[in-house]
Amino acid sequence: MSEPSHPRDGDFELVTLRNGHRAVRHLGHGEVMHPAVGPWQEALRLYVEQPGLADRLRQPGPPLVIHDVGLGAATNAVAALTRARELGPDRARDLHVVSFEVDLAPLRLALADAEGFPFLQPFREACERLMKHGTWSEPGIRWDLKLGDAVPFLEPEAALPPADLVFFDPFSPASNPDMWTEAVLARVRRHCREDGEGALLLTYSAATPTRVTLLLAGFYVGAGVSTGAKGETTVASTRSETLAAPLGTRWLERWERSSSRAPHGATLTPEVERRLRTHPQWR
């Protein structure tokens, strides 16, 4: 028998994008991971180059911790691991990636397609060990997996190293609404580093409800780089001064006129409006 044109594993299948890149699609809601420019280009631009990961790793200090929320096919995590490995002796601090994922099918599919996902191959053994044992390491780099619903791993008492960077990349609010609520993002915020430069959260969504939810969860919020068809993404921070393009009062004025003013998973109440208008971002 010939191989199927779209190999499948559980709820996922491999597809070829119009630009020729391979990607993973969910069979239920049909959402494709990294649909615009392909997974590798988006991962590098949004999650590695935008926060200056290489420069951060060149600065001496404690291990730099990434909370990778939505491992998927491991593209974002492997992009960070690749950059750390490329630095070689120029890397002055360790890298510790903690990935959260409920289903490893996308990673299994991507690993089985070496031609479509060549960037995974240098870390093939790492991925396989991560899936089997929940952890992998080499000198100066550690990668851990939290397998299952992410929320219990993000409880306040959870033993997580504080994040310097958060790659927030679950399926969209339309397909995976439970991961985009204020309650979940507030949990993410509580596990961010408070000292030094604080922490950055990077996500592909620039929707008004996403930014409202991040503000309510305790972040400062700004515009992020474009990726493919997206004119903007979003960067959130625990410190306002670290944002390159913070949202200003003009954004707040547009929000006042918007038809999508409520946070994800909630209704717009007078209390929500008050909290947003009095957020310290506008001071």
mmCIF file of C-alpha atoms in Angstrom:
data_model
loop_
_atom_site.group_PDB
_atom_site.id
_atom_site.type_symbol
_atom_site.label_atom_id
_atom_site.label_comp_id
_atom_site.label_asym_id
_atom_site.label_seq_id
_atom_site.Cartn_x
_atom_site.Cartn_y
_atom_site.Cartn_z
ATOM 1 C CA MET A 1 0.000 0.000 0.000
ATOM 2 C CA SER A 2 1.131 3.512 -0.688
ATOM 3 C CA GLU A 3 1.639 5.934 2.173
ATOM 4 C CA PRO A 4 -1.312 8.285 2.869
ATOM 5 C CA SER A 5 -0.818 11.822 1.602
ATOM 6 C CA HIS A 6 -1.648 13.170 5.060
ATOM 7 C CA PRO A 7 -0.116 10.899 7.727
ATOM 8 C CA ARG A 8 -2.218 10.865 10.879
ATOM 9 C CA ASP A 9 -1.710 10.247 14.574
ATOM 10 C CA GLY A 10 -4.734 10.495 16.845
ATOM 11 C CA ASP A 11 -6.380 13.891 16.380
ATOM 12 C CA PHE A 12 -3.625 15.263 14.139
ATOM 13 C CA GLU A 13 -2.352 14.994 10.575
ATOM 14 C CA LEU A 14 0.560 16.342 8.541
ATOM 15 C CA VAL A 15 -0.231 18.782 5.732
ATOM 16 C CA THR A 16 1.737 20.714 3.119
ATOM 17 C CA LEU A 17 1.168 24.478 3.118
ATOM 18 C CA ARG A 18 0.845 26.489 -0.082
ATOM 19 C CA ASN A 19 4.383 27.760 0.424
ATOM 20 C CA GLY A 20 5.649 24.158 0.498
ATOM 21 C CA HIS A 21 6.335 23.963 4.227
ATOM 22 C CA ARG A 22 5.074 20.983 6.184
ATOM 23 C CA ALA A 23 2.874 21.609 9.211
ATOM 24 C CA VAL A 24 0.555 19.846 11.650
ATOM 25 C CA ARG A 25 -3.234 20.242 11.540
ATOM 26 C CA HIS A 26 -5.823 19.311 14.152
ATOM 27 C CA LEU A 27 -8.457 17.047 12.622
ATOM 28 C CA GLY A 28 -11.239 18.331 14.869
ATOM 29 C CA HIS A 29 -11.193 22.116 14.554
ATOM 30 C CA GLY A 30 -8.888 22.176 11.520
ATOM 31 C CA GLU A 31 -6.380 24.636 12.948
ATOM 32 C CA VAL A 32 -2.853 24.444 11.525
ATOM 33 C CA MET A 33 0.228 25.067 13.653
ATOM 34 C CA HIS A 34 2.288 27.999 12.288
ATOM 35 C CA PRO A 35 0.139 28.359 9.150
ATOM 36 C CA ALA A 36 1.522 31.487 7.492
ATOM 37 C CA VAL A 37 5.287 31.305 6.945
ATOM 38 C CA GLY A 38 5.949 27.779 8.142
ATOM 39 C CA PRO A 39 6.897 26.596 11.601
ATOM 40 C CA TRP A 40 10.633 27.213 11.619
ATOM 41 C CA GLN A 41 10.572 30.759 10.279
ATOM 42 C CA GLU A 42 7.812 31.783 12.696
ATOM 43 C CA ALA A 43 9.555 30.192 15.664
ATOM 44 C CA LEU A 44 12.831 31.949 14.951
ATOM 45 C CA ARG A 45 11.308 35.373 14.335
ATOM 46 C CA LEU A 46 8.701 35.439 17.080
ATOM 47 C CA TYR A 47 10.217 33.404 19.906
ATOM 48 C CA VAL A 48 13.999 33.497 19.395
ATOM 49 C CA GLU A 49 15.041 36.662 17.567
ATOM 50 C CA GLN A 50 12.388 39.001 19.003
ATOM 51 C CA PRO A 51 13.441 38.594 22.672
ATOM 52 C CA GLY A 52 17.145 38.540 21.737
ATOM 53 C CA LEU A 53 17.680 35.031 23.067
ATOM 54 C CA ALA A 54 21.274 34.810 21.878
ATOM 55 C CA ASP A 55 22.228 38.086 23.608
ATOM 56 C CA ARG A 56 20.516 36.933 26.799
ATOM 57 C CA LEU A 57 22.516 33.700 26.755
ATOM 58 C CA ARG A 58 25.766 35.612 26.212
ATOM 59 C CA GLN A 59 25.255 37.469 29.503
ATOM 60 C CA PRO A 60 26.522 35.619 32.602
ATOM 61 C CA GLY A 61 23.882 34.678 35.129
ATOM 62 C CA PRO A 62 21.709 31.884 36.458
ATOM 63 C CA PRO A 63 20.055 29.494 33.991
ATOM 64 C CA LEU A 64 17.726 31.252 31.575
ATOM 65 C CA VAL A 65 14.322 29.588 31.944
ATOM 66 C CA ILE A 66 11.716 29.316 29.175
ATOM 67 C CA HIS A 67 8.163 28.156 29.847
ATOM 68 C CA ASP A 68 7.091 26.697 26.507
ATOM 69 C CA VAL A 69 3.291 26.599 26.794
ATOM 70 C CA GLY A 70 2.113 24.434 23.900
ATOM 71 C CA LEU A 71 4.979 22.163 22.830
ATOM 72 C CA GLY A 72 3.149 21.026 19.688
ATOM 73 C CA ALA A 73 5.711 19.720 17.203
ATOM 74 C CA ALA A 74 8.491 21.186 19.411
ATOM 75 C CA THR A 75 9.387 23.846 16.852
ATOM 76 C CA ASN A 76 9.606 26.755 19.293
ATOM 77 C CA ALA A 77 11.511 24.763 21.903
ATOM 78 C CA VAL A 78 13.958 23.356 19.355
ATOM 79 C CA ALA A 79 14.501 26.830 17.892
ATOM 80 C CA ALA A 80 15.616 27.990 21.347
ATOM 81 C CA LEU A 81 17.746 24.878 21.912
ATOM 82 C CA THR A 82 19.345 25.306 18.486
ATOM 83 C CA ARG A 83 20.279 28.910 19.184
ATOM 84 C CA ALA A 84 21.796 27.920 22.537
ATOM 85 C CA ARG A 85 23.825 25.111 20.964
ATOM 86 C CA GLU A 86 25.008 27.366 18.116
ATOM 87 C CA LEU A 87 26.531 29.822 20.573
ATOM 88 C CA GLY A 88 29.018 27.217 21.770
ATOM 89 C CA PRO A 89 31.674 28.789 24.013
ATOM 90 C CA ASP A 90 30.035 32.212 23.654
ATOM 91 C CA ARG A 91 27.126 31.003 25.785
ATOM 92 C CA ALA A 92 27.733 32.348 29.289
ATOM 93 C CA ARG A 93 24.714 30.819 31.027
ATOM 94 C CA ASP A 94 22.708 27.624 30.911
ATOM 95 C CA LEU A 95 19.334 27.250 29.190
ATOM 96 C CA HIS A 96 16.417 25.419 30.839
ATOM 97 C CA VAL A 97 13.285 24.844 28.757
ATOM 98 C CA VAL A 98 10.095 23.587 30.433
ATOM 99 C CA SER A 99 7.508 22.493 27.857
ATOM 100 C CA PHE A 100 3.815 21.969 28.565
ATOM 101 C CA GLU A 101 1.766 19.689 26.318
ATOM 102 C CA VAL A 102 -1.358 17.541 26.527
ATOM 103 C CA ASP A 103 -0.810 15.434 23.376
ATOM 104 C CA LEU A 104 2.488 14.277 21.876
ATOM 105 C CA ALA A 105 0.993 13.231 18.527
ATOM 106 C CA PRO A 106 2.169 16.404 16.698
ATOM 107 C CA LEU A 107 5.752 15.786 17.785
ATOM 108 C CA ARG A 108 5.611 12.119 16.774
ATOM 109 C CA LEU A 109 4.281 13.090 13.334
ATOM 110 C CA ALA A 110 6.949 15.747 12.820
ATOM 111 C CA LEU A 111 9.772 13.435 13.856
ATOM 112 C CA ALA A 112 8.541 10.816 11.386
ATOM 113 C CA ASP A 113 8.806 13.360 8.544
ATOM 114 C CA ALA A 114 12.516 14.147 8.518
ATOM 115 C CA GLU A 115 12.321 15.837 5.113
ATOM 116 C CA GLY A 116 9.428 18.079 6.129
ATOM 117 C CA PHE A 117 10.854 19.008 9.549
ATOM 118 C CA PRO A 118 14.646 18.917 9.043
ATOM 119 C CA PHE A 119 15.275 21.375 11.885
ATOM 120 C CA LEU A 120 14.127 18.742 14.404
ATOM 121 C CA GLN A 121 16.688 16.143 13.323
ATOM 122 C CA PRO A 122 19.690 17.506 15.289
ATOM 123 C CA PHE A 123 17.501 17.145 18.385
ATOM 124 C CA ARG A 124 15.815 13.885 17.397
ATOM 125 C CA GLU A 125 17.375 11.931 20.270
ATOM 126 C CA ALA A 126 16.471 14.761 22.651
ATOM 127 C CA CYS A 127 12.835 14.708 21.504
ATOM 128 C CA GLU A 128 12.590 10.940 21.812
ATOM 129 C CA ARG A 129 14.097 10.956 25.269
ATOM 130 C CA LEU A 130 11.826 13.819 26.317
ATOM 131 C CA MET A 131 8.737 11.880 25.221
ATOM 132 C CA LYS A 132 9.902 8.697 26.936
ATOM 133 C CA HIS A 133 11.415 10.023 30.156
ATOM 134 C CA GLY A 134 10.098 13.578 30.473
ATOM 135 C CA THR A 135 13.561 15.126 30.504
ATOM 136 C CA TRP A 136 16.727 15.478 28.437
ATOM 137 C CA SER A 137 19.968 17.324 28.972
ATOM 138 C CA GLU A 138 23.423 17.977 27.657
ATOM 139 C CA PRO A 139 26.103 20.242 29.155
ATOM 140 C CA GLY A 140 24.539 23.663 29.665
ATOM 141 C CA ILE A 141 21.079 22.761 28.311
ATOM 142 C CA ARG A 142 18.118 21.066 29.996
ATOM 143 C CA TRP A 143 14.674 20.286 28.590
ATOM 144 C CA ASP A 144 11.756 19.100 30.736
ATOM 145 C CA LEU A 145 8.234 18.058 29.759
ATOM 146 C CA LYS A 146 5.043 18.611 31.755
ATOM 147 C CA LEU A 147 2.660 16.178 30.054
ATOM 148 C CA GLY A 148 -1.080 16.649 30.567
ATOM 149 C CA ASP A 149 -3.393 19.559 31.233
ATOM 150 C CA ALA A 150 -1.130 22.559 31.799
ATOM 151 C CA VAL A 151 -3.295 24.224 34.443
ATOM 152 C CA PRO A 152 -2.390 21.940 37.398
ATOM 153 C CA PHE A 153 1.297 22.432 36.580
ATOM 154 C CA LEU A 154 0.711 26.195 36.824
ATOM 155 C CA GLU A 155 -0.935 26.190 40.254
ATOM 156 C CA PRO A 156 0.693 28.650 42.670
ATOM 157 C CA GLU A 157 2.293 25.861 44.700
ATOM 158 C CA ALA A 158 3.726 24.102 41.634
ATOM 159 C CA ALA A 159 7.493 23.648 41.720
ATOM 160 C CA LEU A 160 8.495 25.502 38.575
ATOM 161 C CA PRO A 161 11.647 27.555 38.033
ATOM 162 C CA PRO A 162 10.614 31.186 37.440
ATOM 163 C CA ALA A 163 10.401 31.994 33.729
ATOM 164 C CA ASP A 164 12.560 34.583 32.015
ATOM 165 C CA LEU A 165 10.624 33.973 28.788
ATOM 166 C CA VAL A 166 7.204 32.448 28.111
ATOM 167 C CA PHE A 167 6.452 31.044 24.670
ATOM 168 C CA PHE A 168 2.646 31.122 24.818
ATOM 169 C CA ASP A 169 1.591 29.076 21.802
ATOM 170 C CA PRO A 170 -1.526 26.982 22.441
ATOM 171 C CA PHE A 171 -4.198 26.660 19.782
ATOM 172 C CA SER A 172 -6.190 29.860 19.263
ATOM 173 C CA PRO A 173 -8.844 31.145 21.669
ATOM 174 C CA ALA A 174 -11.531 29.955 19.249
ATOM 175 C CA SER A 175 -10.201 26.381 19.268
ATOM 176 C CA ASN A 176 -8.762 26.178 22.782
ATOM 177 C CA PRO A 177 -10.645 28.785 24.856
ATOM 178 C CA ASP A 178 -9.761 27.341 28.272
ATOM 179 C CA MET A 179 -6.065 28.238 27.887
ATOM 180 C CA TRP A 180 -6.658 31.942 27.208
ATOM 181 C CA THR A 181 -8.675 32.973 30.257
ATOM 182 C CA GLU A 182 -7.560 35.491 32.845
ATOM 183 C CA ALA A 183 -7.346 32.696 35.426
ATOM 184 C CA VAL A 184 -4.835 30.712 33.347
ATOM 185 C CA LEU A 185 -2.778 33.718 32.274
ATOM 186 C CA ALA A 186 -2.657 34.914 35.877
ATOM 187 C CA ARG A 187 -1.170 31.526 36.792
ATOM 188 C CA VAL A 188 1.392 31.942 34.032
ATOM 189 C CA ARG A 189 2.159 35.415 35.383
ATOM 190 C CA ARG A 190 2.744 34.111 38.927
ATOM 191 C CA HIS A 191 5.475 31.797 37.645
ATOM 192 C CA CYS A 192 7.388 34.617 35.914
ATOM 193 C CA ARG A 193 10.635 36.056 37.214
ATOM 194 C CA GLU A 194 10.202 39.239 39.237
ATOM 195 C CA ASP A 195 13.815 40.240 39.826
ATOM 196 C CA GLY A 196 16.287 41.656 37.329
ATOM 197 C CA GLU A 197 14.654 42.450 34.002
ATOM 198 C CA GLY A 198 11.566 40.452 34.887
ATOM 199 C CA ALA A 199 10.011 38.238 32.226
ATOM 200 C CA LEU A 200 8.588 38.494 28.721
ATOM 201 C CA LEU A 201 5.631 36.534 27.335
ATOM 202 C CA LEU A 202 5.463 36.184 23.558
ATOM 203 C CA THR A 203 2.397 35.053 21.632
ATOM 204 C CA TYR A 204 1.156 35.085 18.058
ATOM 205 C CA SER A 205 -2.254 36.579 18.915
ATOM 206 C CA ALA A 206 -2.752 40.315 18.564
ATOM 207 C CA ALA A 207 -6.519 40.197 19.120
ATOM 208 C CA THR A 208 -8.000 42.837 21.386
ATOM 209 C CA PRO A 209 -9.478 40.234 23.804
ATOM 210 C CA THR A 210 -6.025 38.624 24.113
ATOM 211 C CA ARG A 211 -4.429 41.914 25.067
ATOM 212 C CA VAL A 212 -7.275 42.757 27.453
ATOM 213 C CA THR A 213 -6.867 39.375 29.158
ATOM 214 C CA LEU A 214 -3.109 39.779 29.515
ATOM 215 C CA LEU A 215 -3.569 43.234 31.070
ATOM 216 C CA LEU A 216 -6.129 41.885 33.535
ATOM 217 C CA ALA A 217 -3.796 38.983 34.376
ATOM 218 C CA GLY A 218 -1.169 41.434 35.612
ATOM 219 C CA PHE A 219 1.068 41.970 32.598
ATOM 220 C CA TYR A 220 2.123 45.114 30.795
ATOM 221 C CA VAL A 221 1.367 44.635 27.098
ATOM 222 C CA GLY A 222 2.905 45.783 23.834
ATOM 223 C CA ALA A 223 2.930 45.106 20.120
ATOM 224 C CA GLY A 224 5.154 42.349 18.794
ATOM 225 C CA VAL A 225 6.822 41.663 15.458
ATOM 226 C CA SER A 226 4.883 40.678 12.360
ATOM 227 C CA THR A 227 4.944 37.081 11.148
ATOM 228 C CA GLY A 228 3.749 36.254 7.676
ATOM 229 C CA ALA A 229 0.161 37.379 7.277
ATOM 230 C CA LYS A 230 0.016 38.827 10.810
ATOM 231 C CA GLY A 231 0.838 42.514 10.908
ATOM 232 C CA GLU A 232 1.466 42.347 14.646
ATOM 233 C CA THR A 233 1.852 39.817 17.415
ATOM 234 C CA THR A 234 1.877 40.526 21.153
ATOM 235 C CA VAL A 235 4.578 40.850 23.796
ATOM 236 C CA ALA A 236 3.658 41.031 27.471
ATOM 237 C CA SER A 237 6.014 41.807 30.325
ATOM 238 C CA THR A 238 6.197 41.898 34.082
ATOM 239 C CA ARG A 239 7.932 45.298 33.744
ATOM 240 C CA SER A 240 6.698 48.137 31.567
ATOM 241 C CA GLU A 241 10.173 49.461 30.764
ATOM 242 C CA THR A 242 11.198 46.269 28.945
ATOM 243 C CA LEU A 243 8.520 46.631 26.247
ATOM 244 C CA ALA A 244 9.821 47.972 22.934
ATOM 245 C CA ALA A 245 6.361 49.062 21.741
ATOM 246 C CA PRO A 246 3.980 49.318 24.717
ATOM 247 C CA LEU A 247 0.298 49.883 24.114
ATOM 248 C CA GLY A 248 -0.606 53.479 24.856
ATOM 249 C CA THR A 249 -3.673 55.563 25.496
ATOM 250 C CA ARG A 250 -4.509 55.497 21.771
ATOM 251 C CA TRP A 251 -4.979 51.729 22.050
ATOM 252 C CA LEU A 252 -7.166 52.305 25.113
ATOM 253 C CA GLU A 253 -9.271 54.765 23.126
ATOM 254 C CA ARG A 254 -9.682 52.226 20.317
ATOM 255 C CA TRP A 255 -10.634 49.607 22.889
ATOM 256 C CA GLU A 256 -13.385 51.940 24.133
ATOM 257 C CA ARG A 257 -14.884 51.905 20.631
ATOM 258 C CA SER A 258 -14.249 48.225 19.911
ATOM 259 C CA SER A 259 -16.970 45.607 19.533
ATOM 260 C CA SER A 260 -14.622 43.029 21.160
ATOM 261 C CA ARG A 261 -13.891 44.646 24.500
ATOM 262 C CA ALA A 262 -14.321 41.681 26.843
ATOM 263 C CA PRO A 263 -11.488 39.384 27.934
ATOM 264 C CA HIS A 264 -11.417 35.815 26.694
ATOM 265 C CA GLY A 265 -13.944 33.577 28.429
ATOM 266 C CA ALA A 266 -15.706 36.364 30.320
ATOM 267 C CA THR A 267 -18.224 39.122 29.907
ATOM 268 C CA LEU A 268 -17.559 42.831 30.035
ATOM 269 C CA THR A 269 -18.643 44.115 33.435
ATOM 270 C CA PRO A 270 -18.206 47.546 35.032
ATOM 271 C CA GLU A 271 -15.527 46.022 37.263
ATOM 272 C CA VAL A 272 -13.587 44.695 34.264
ATOM 273 C CA GLU A 273 -13.821 48.119 32.617
ATOM 274 C CA ARG A 274 -12.608 49.805 35.800
ATOM 275 C CA ARG A 275 -9.640 47.441 36.146
ATOM 276 C CA LEU A 276 -8.573 47.995 32.561
ATOM 277 C CA ARG A 277 -8.897 51.778 32.686
ATOM 278 C CA THR A 278 -6.913 51.991 35.948
ATOM 279 C CA HIS A 279 -4.173 49.577 34.876
ATOM 280 C CA PRO A 280 -0.734 51.043 35.705
ATOM 281 C CA GLN A 281 0.213 50.749 32.017
ATOM 282 C CA TRP A 282 -1.585 54.033 31.340
ATOM 283 C CA ARG A 283 0.103 56.025 34.101
#
